[in-house]
PDB file of C-alpha atoms in Angstrom:
ATOM      1  CA  MET I   1     -20.391   1.138   1.827  1.00 30.00           C
ATOM      2  CA  THR I   2     -18.426   1.432  -1.393  1.00 28.00           C
ATOM      3  CA  GLN I   3     -14.890   1.069  -0.484  1.00 30.00           C
ATOM      4  CA  PHE I   4     -11.384   0.780  -2.620  1.00 29.00           C
ATOM      5  CA  ARG I   5      -9.123  -1.409  -0.499  1.00 29.00           C
ATOM      6  CA  ARG I   6      -5.728  -2.610  -2.082  1.00 29.00           C
ATOM      7  CA  ARG I   7      -2.754  -3.198  -1.098  1.00 26.00           C
ATOM      8  CA  LEU I   8      -0.507   0.135  -2.360  1.00 25.00           C
ATOM      9  CA  ILE I   9       1.897  -0.165  -0.182  1.00 22.00           C
ATOM     10  CA  GLY I  10       1.654   3.368   1.286  1.00 27.00           C
ATOM     11  CA  SER I  11       1.527   4.668  -2.018  1.00 27.00           C
ATOM     12  CA  LEU I  12       0.306   6.207  -4.846  1.00 28.00           C
ATOM     13  CA  ALA I  13       3.154   5.434  -6.640  1.00 27.00           C
ATOM     14  CA  ILE I  14       2.754   1.827  -6.139  1.00 28.00           C
ATOM     15  CA  VAL I  15      -0.827   2.718  -7.631  1.00 29.00           C
ATOM     16  CA  ALA I  16       0.551   4.124 -10.819  1.00 26.00           C
ATOM     17  CA  LEU I  17       3.672   1.148 -10.371  1.00 25.00           C
ATOM     18  CA  ALA I  18       0.887  -0.929 -12.404  1.00 26.00           C
ATOM     19  CA  LEU I  19       0.655   1.745 -15.209  1.00 26.00           C
ATOM     20  CA  ALA I  20       4.223   2.255 -15.456  1.00 27.00           C
ATOM     21  CA  PRO I  21       6.940  -0.649 -14.552  1.00 28.00           C
ATOM     22  CA  GLY I  22      10.460   0.218 -13.568  1.00 27.00           C
ATOM     23  CA  LEU I  23       9.402   2.320 -10.428  1.00 28.00           C
ATOM     24  CA  ALA I  24      10.043   0.034  -8.190  1.00 30.00           C
ATOM     25  CA  GLY I  25      12.632   2.232  -5.666  1.00 30.00           C
ATOM     26  CA  ALA I  26       9.875   5.501  -5.360  1.00 38.00           C
ATOM     27  CA  GLN I  27       9.221   6.432  -1.691  1.00 43.00           C
ATOM     28  CA  THR I  28       6.323   5.609  -0.111  1.00 48.00           C
ATOM     29  CA  PHE I  29       3.344   7.276   1.654  1.00 49.00           C
ATOM     30  CA  SER I  30       4.111   5.085   4.482  1.00 48.00           C
ATOM     31  CA  ASP I  31       8.017   6.654   4.587  1.00 51.00           C
ATOM     32  CA  ALA I  32       6.319  10.129   5.219  1.00 50.00           C
ATOM     33  CA  PHE I  33       3.968   9.287   7.881  1.00 54.00           C
ATOM     34  CA  ALA I  34       6.406   6.964   9.616  1.00 52.00           C
ATOM     35  CA  GLY I  35       8.613   9.687  10.321  1.00 52.00           C
ATOM     36  CA  PHE I  36       6.701  11.595  13.457  1.00 55.00           C
ATOM     37  CA  GLY I  37       8.017   9.521  17.087  1.00 49.00           C
ATOM     38  CA  SER I  38       9.105   6.408  15.348  1.00 51.00           C
ATOM     39  CA  ASN I  39      12.266   7.249  14.260  1.00 59.00           C
ATOM     40  CA  GLU I  40      14.607   8.214  17.434  1.00 64.00           C
ATOM     41  CA  ARG I  41      17.472   8.969  15.923  1.00 76.00           C
ATOM     42  CA  GLU I  42      15.869  12.068  14.213  1.00 80.00           C
ATOM     43  CA  PRO I  43      14.308  15.153  16.486  1.00 83.00           C
ATOM     44  CA  ILE I  44      11.116  16.185  16.368  1.00 82.00           C
ATOM     45  CA  GLN I  45      10.721  19.892  16.551  1.00 89.00           C
ATOM     46  CA  ILE I  46       7.228  21.566  17.534  1.00 90.00           C
ATOM     47  CA  GLU I  47       6.038  25.198  16.920  1.00 95.00           C
ATOM     48  CA  ALA I  48       2.936  26.596  18.218  1.00 96.00           C
ATOM     49  CA  LYS I  49       0.967  29.153  19.514  1.00 97.00           C
ATOM     50  CA  GLU I  50       0.156  27.759  22.600  1.00 97.00           C
ATOM     51  CA  LEU I  51       1.184  25.220  24.847  1.00 95.00           C
ATOM     52  CA  LYS I  52      -0.556  23.440  27.613  1.00 94.00           C
ATOM     53  CA  VAL I  53       1.539  20.558  29.266  1.00 91.00           C
ATOM     54  CA  GLN I  54      -1.007  18.164  31.468  1.00 87.00           C
ATOM     55  CA  ASP I  55       1.159  15.752  33.269  1.00 82.00           C
ATOM     56  CA  LYS I  56      -1.194  14.388  34.904  1.00 86.00           C
ATOM     57  CA  ASP I  57      -2.491  12.865  31.763  1.00 87.00           C
ATOM     58  CA  GLN I  58       0.519  12.012  30.064  1.00 88.00           C
ATOM     59  CA  SER I  59       0.014  14.965  27.281  1.00 90.00           C
ATOM     60  CA  ALA I  60       1.012  18.219  25.817  1.00 92.00           C
ATOM     61  CA  VAL I  61      -1.538  19.945  23.665  1.00 95.00           C
ATOM     62  CA  PHE I  62       0.173  22.720  21.113  1.00 96.00           C
ATOM     63  CA  SER I  63      -2.462  25.067  19.476  1.00 97.00           C
ATOM     64  CA  GLY I  64      -2.782  27.534  16.451  1.00 97.00           C
ATOM     65  CA  ASP I  65      -1.178  26.698  13.697  1.00 96.00           C
ATOM     66  CA  VAL I  66       1.340  23.828  14.844  1.00 97.00           C
ATOM     67  CA  VAL I  67       4.164  23.109  12.608  1.00 96.00           C
ATOM     68  CA  VAL I  68       6.219  19.461  13.632  1.00 91.00           C
ATOM     69  CA  THR I  69       9.191  18.640  12.027  1.00 91.00           C
ATOM     70  CA  GLN I  70      10.995  15.298  11.932  1.00 85.00           C
ATOM     71  CA  GLY I  71      13.785  14.748   9.168  1.00 84.00           C
ATOM     72  CA  ASP I  72      12.196  15.221   5.582  1.00 85.00           C
ATOM     73  CA  ALA I  73       7.961  14.991   6.740  1.00 86.00           C
ATOM     74  CA  VAL I  74       6.303  18.063   8.047  1.00 92.00           C
ATOM     75  CA  LEU I  75       3.046  18.101   9.592  1.00 93.00           C
ATOM     76  CA  LYS I  76       0.753  21.040  10.032  1.00 97.00           C
ATOM     77  CA  THR I  77      -2.511  21.458  11.684  1.00 97.00           C
ATOM     78  CA  GLN I  78      -4.451  23.969  14.039  1.00 97.00           C
ATOM     79  CA  ARG I  79      -4.597  21.687  17.540  1.00 97.00           C
ATOM     80  CA  LEU I  80      -1.802  18.650  18.283  1.00 96.00           C
ATOM     81  CA  ILE I  81      -2.013  16.476  21.675  1.00 95.00           C
ATOM     82  CA  VAL I  82       0.863  14.727  21.746  1.00 91.00           C
ATOM     83  CA  ARG I  83       0.793  12.034  24.230  1.00 90.00           C
ATOM     84  CA  TYR I  84       3.789  10.507  26.064  1.00 85.00           C
ATOM     85  CA  ASP I  85       4.808   7.989  28.419  1.00 80.00           C
ATOM     86  CA  GLY I  86       7.129   9.150  31.471  1.00 63.00           C
ATOM     87  CA  SER I  87       6.875  12.677  32.890  1.00 54.00           C
ATOM     88  CA  ALA I  88       7.220  15.642  31.049  1.00 51.00           C
ATOM     89  CA  ALA I  89       8.388  17.669  34.651  1.00 54.00           C
ATOM     90  CA  GLY I  90      10.978  14.734  35.616  1.00 52.00           C
ATOM     91  CA  GLY I  91      12.963  15.464  32.427  1.00 51.00           C
ATOM     92  CA  VAL I  92      12.291  11.570  32.255  1.00 46.00           C
ATOM     93  CA  ASN I  93      12.938   9.397  29.206  1.00 52.00           C
ATOM     94  CA  GLN I  94       9.936  10.420  27.226  1.00 66.00           C
ATOM     95  CA  ARG I  95       8.541   8.768  24.532  1.00 76.00           C
ATOM     96  CA  ILE I  96       5.501   9.540  22.192  1.00 81.00           C
ATOM     97  CA  SER I  97       2.356   7.074  22.007  1.00 87.00           C
ATOM     98  CA  ARG I  98       0.150   9.229  20.179  1.00 90.00           C
ATOM     99  CA  LEU I  99      -0.268  11.851  17.850  1.00 90.00           C
ATOM    100  CA  GLU I 100      -3.272  13.455  17.577  1.00 95.00           C
ATOM    101  CA  ALA I 101      -3.897  16.575  15.045  1.00 96.00           C
ATOM    102  CA  SER I 102      -7.019  17.921  14.394  1.00 96.00           C
ATOM    103  CA  GLY I 103      -7.965  21.409  12.179  1.00 93.00           C
ATOM    104  CA  ARG I 104      -7.340  21.397   8.385  1.00 93.00           C
ATOM    105  CA  VAL I 105      -4.165  18.243   8.963  1.00 96.00           C
ATOM    106  CA  TYR I 106      -1.719  18.717   5.865  1.00 95.00           C
ATOM    107  CA  ILE I 107       1.449  16.506   5.928  1.00 91.00           C
ATOM    108  CA  SER I 108       4.498  16.216   3.689  1.00 89.00           C
ATOM    109  CA  SER I 109       7.286  14.327   2.764  1.00 82.00           C
ATOM    110  CA  LYS I 110       9.837  15.223  -0.434  1.00 78.00           C
ATOM    111  CA  ASP I 111       7.130  15.877  -3.135  1.00 79.00           C
ATOM    112  CA  GLN I 112       4.294  13.954  -1.050  1.00 85.00           C
ATOM    113  CA  THR I 113       1.373  15.257   0.591  1.00 89.00           C
ATOM    114  CA  ALA I 114      -1.606  13.853   2.291  1.00 90.00           C
ATOM    115  CA  THR I 115      -4.487  16.553   3.570  1.00 95.00           C
ATOM    116  CA  GLY I 116      -7.312  15.992   5.618  1.00 96.00           C
ATOM    117  CA  GLU I 117      -9.561  17.356   9.117  1.00 97.00           C
ATOM    118  CA  ARG I 118      -7.892  14.822  11.391  1.00 97.00           C
ATOM    119  CA  ALA I 119      -5.162  12.294  11.566  1.00 95.00           C
ATOM    120  CA  THR I 120      -4.034  10.112  14.531  1.00 95.00           C
ATOM    121  CA  PHE I 121      -0.943   8.301  15.021  1.00 90.00           C
ATOM    122  CA  ASP I 122      -0.502   5.556  17.494  1.00 91.00           C
ATOM    123  CA  MET I 123       3.028   4.526  17.766  1.00 86.00           C
ATOM    124  CA  ASN I 124       2.659   1.810  19.560  1.00 88.00           C
ATOM    125  CA  ARG I 125       0.184  -0.253  17.137  1.00 91.00           C
ATOM    126  CA  GLN I 126       2.273   1.386  13.906  1.00 88.00           C
ATOM    127  CA  LEU I 127      -0.751   3.089  12.608  1.00 91.00           C
ATOM    128  CA  MET I 128      -1.896   5.967  10.927  1.00 90.00           C
ATOM    129  CA  VAL I 129      -5.036   7.048  10.042  1.00 94.00           C
ATOM    130  CA  MET I 130      -6.262  10.067   8.666  1.00 95.00           C
ATOM    131  CA  THR I 131      -9.820  11.256   7.969  1.00 96.00           C
ATOM    132  CA  GLY I 132     -12.477  13.489   6.719  1.00 94.00           C
ATOM    133  CA  SER I 133     -14.668  14.615   4.328  1.00 92.00           C
ATOM    134  CA  GLU I 134     -12.212  14.690   1.906  1.00 92.00           C
ATOM    135  CA  VAL I 135      -8.624  12.906   2.129  1.00 94.00           C
ATOM    136  CA  VAL I 136      -6.290  13.749  -0.465  1.00 93.00           C
ATOM    137  CA  LEU I 137      -3.111  12.359  -0.741  1.00 88.00           C
ATOM    138  CA  SER I 138      -0.645  13.378  -3.812  1.00 88.00           C
ATOM    139  CA  GLN I 139       2.760  13.048  -5.525  1.00 85.00           C
ATOM    140  CA  GLY I 140       3.882  15.609  -8.111  1.00 83.00           C
ATOM    141  CA  PRO I 141       0.688  15.911 -10.365  1.00 87.00           C
ATOM    142  CA  ASN I 142      -1.101  12.106  -8.800  1.00 89.00           C
ATOM    143  CA  VAL I 143      -3.976  12.432  -6.772  1.00 90.00           C
ATOM    144  CA  VAL I 144      -6.026   9.886  -4.651  1.00 90.00           C
ATOM    145  CA  VAL I 145      -9.262  11.180  -3.095  1.00 93.00           C
ATOM    146  CA  GLY I 146     -11.033   9.183  -0.430  1.00 93.00           C
ATOM    147  CA  ASN I 147     -12.336   9.852   2.967  1.00 94.00           C
ATOM    148  CA  LYS I 148     -10.422   7.693   5.644  1.00 94.00           C
ATOM    149  CA  LEU I 149      -6.856   6.530   4.416  1.00 90.00           C
ATOM    150  CA  THR I 150      -5.305   3.775   7.242  1.00 90.00           C
ATOM    151  CA  VAL I 151      -1.898   3.138   6.862  1.00 85.00           C
ATOM    152  CA  ASN I 152       0.241   0.326   9.097  1.00 87.00           C
ATOM    153  CA  LEU I 153       3.566   1.845   9.371  1.00 80.00           C
ATOM    154  CA  LYS I 154       5.392  -1.244   9.635  1.00 82.00           C
ATOM    155  CA  THR I 155       4.228  -3.277   6.721  1.00 83.00           C
ATOM    156  CA  GLY I 156       3.275  -0.204   4.349  1.00 77.00           C
ATOM    157  CA  GLN I 157      -0.156  -1.324   3.521  1.00 83.00           C
ATOM    158  CA  ALA I 158      -2.426   1.514   3.293  1.00 81.00           C
ATOM    159  CA  ASP I 159      -6.531   1.112   2.504  1.00 86.00           C
ATOM    160  CA  LEU I 160      -8.318   4.377   1.621  1.00 88.00           C
ATOM    161  CA  GLU I 161     -12.143   4.664   2.067  1.00 92.00           C
ATOM    162  CA  ALA I 162     -15.002   6.201   0.420  1.00 90.00           C
ATOM    163  CA  PRO I 163     -17.964   8.516   1.676  1.00 84.00           C
ATOM    164  CA  LYS I 164     -20.942   6.546   2.007  1.00 83.00           C
ATOM    165  CA  SER I 165     -22.413   7.994  -1.015  1.00 82.00           C
ATOM    166  CA  GLY I 166     -19.371   8.245  -2.853  1.00 86.00           C
ATOM    167  CA  ARG I 167     -16.102   6.810  -4.622  1.00 91.00           C
ATOM    168  CA  VAL I 168     -12.562   6.551  -4.029  1.00 91.00           C
ATOM    169  CA  LYS I 169     -11.052   9.228  -7.460  1.00 90.00           C
ATOM    170  CA  VAL I 170      -7.429   8.486  -8.229  1.00 88.00           C
ATOM    171  CA  LEU I 171      -5.804  10.517 -11.080  1.00 88.00           C
ATOM    172  CA  ILE I 172      -2.419   9.502 -12.529  1.00 87.00           C
ATOM    173  CA  GLN I 173      -0.245  10.930 -15.059  1.00 84.00           C
ATOM    174  CA  PRO I 174       1.601   8.488 -16.944  1.00 83.00           C
ATOM    175  CA  ASN I 175       5.128   8.513 -16.909  1.00 74.00           C
ATOM    176  CA  SER I 176       4.762  11.266 -14.271  1.00 67.00           C
ATOM    177  CA  LEU I 177       7.180   9.445 -11.645  1.00 57.00           C
ATOM    178  CA  LYS I 178      10.124   8.434 -13.933  1.00 59.00           C
ATOM    179  CA  ASN I 179      11.963  11.115 -13.840  1.00 52.00           C
ATOM    180  CA  GLY I 180      12.606  12.076  -9.952  1.00 50.00           C
ATOM    181  CA  ALA I 181      12.254   7.847  -8.827  1.00 47.00           C
ATOM    182  CA  PRO I 182      14.775   5.596  -8.798  1.00 42.00           C
ATOM    183  CA  GLN I 183      15.016   2.652 -11.098  1.00 39.00           C
ATOM    184  CA  ASN I 184      15.856  -0.800 -11.090  1.00 37.00           C
TER     185      ASN I 184
END
């Protein structure tokens, strides 16, 4: 299996660093992904056409044009399962332990986006995994394409794998990040 394993420090911006020095202050993709459920200071807002709470299973299932926002981060999908610790009925301190999104998953934060078919956020392990026939990461005009993205939300390490019969693709526009990124 052909794999592209490069420590991106969570972002396409870091890949661009190899070609355009001086952008070390750029926000990373792991920053964008880290928002959901791990930032206890920012509220999480979820909107959907339907909600089914399954307190026995400690989960809530949102379906139909689901939109999740927390700070600058936005997640859009067709179905979202939120797994939590604690009781929804009792109003006890609930802590999100896992998010499972499926059906055209779109994640954005500021100028960064990621799309795929499925994504999971494991808050206990601090891991995000996005899969699909094409997982597309973009920051401005810069694009990375594979089929499985794993991001360690704590360290920022990101691994992008290619499909069995394909390759990871990267398109970087020279100097595209200089204007928007803070310079050191």
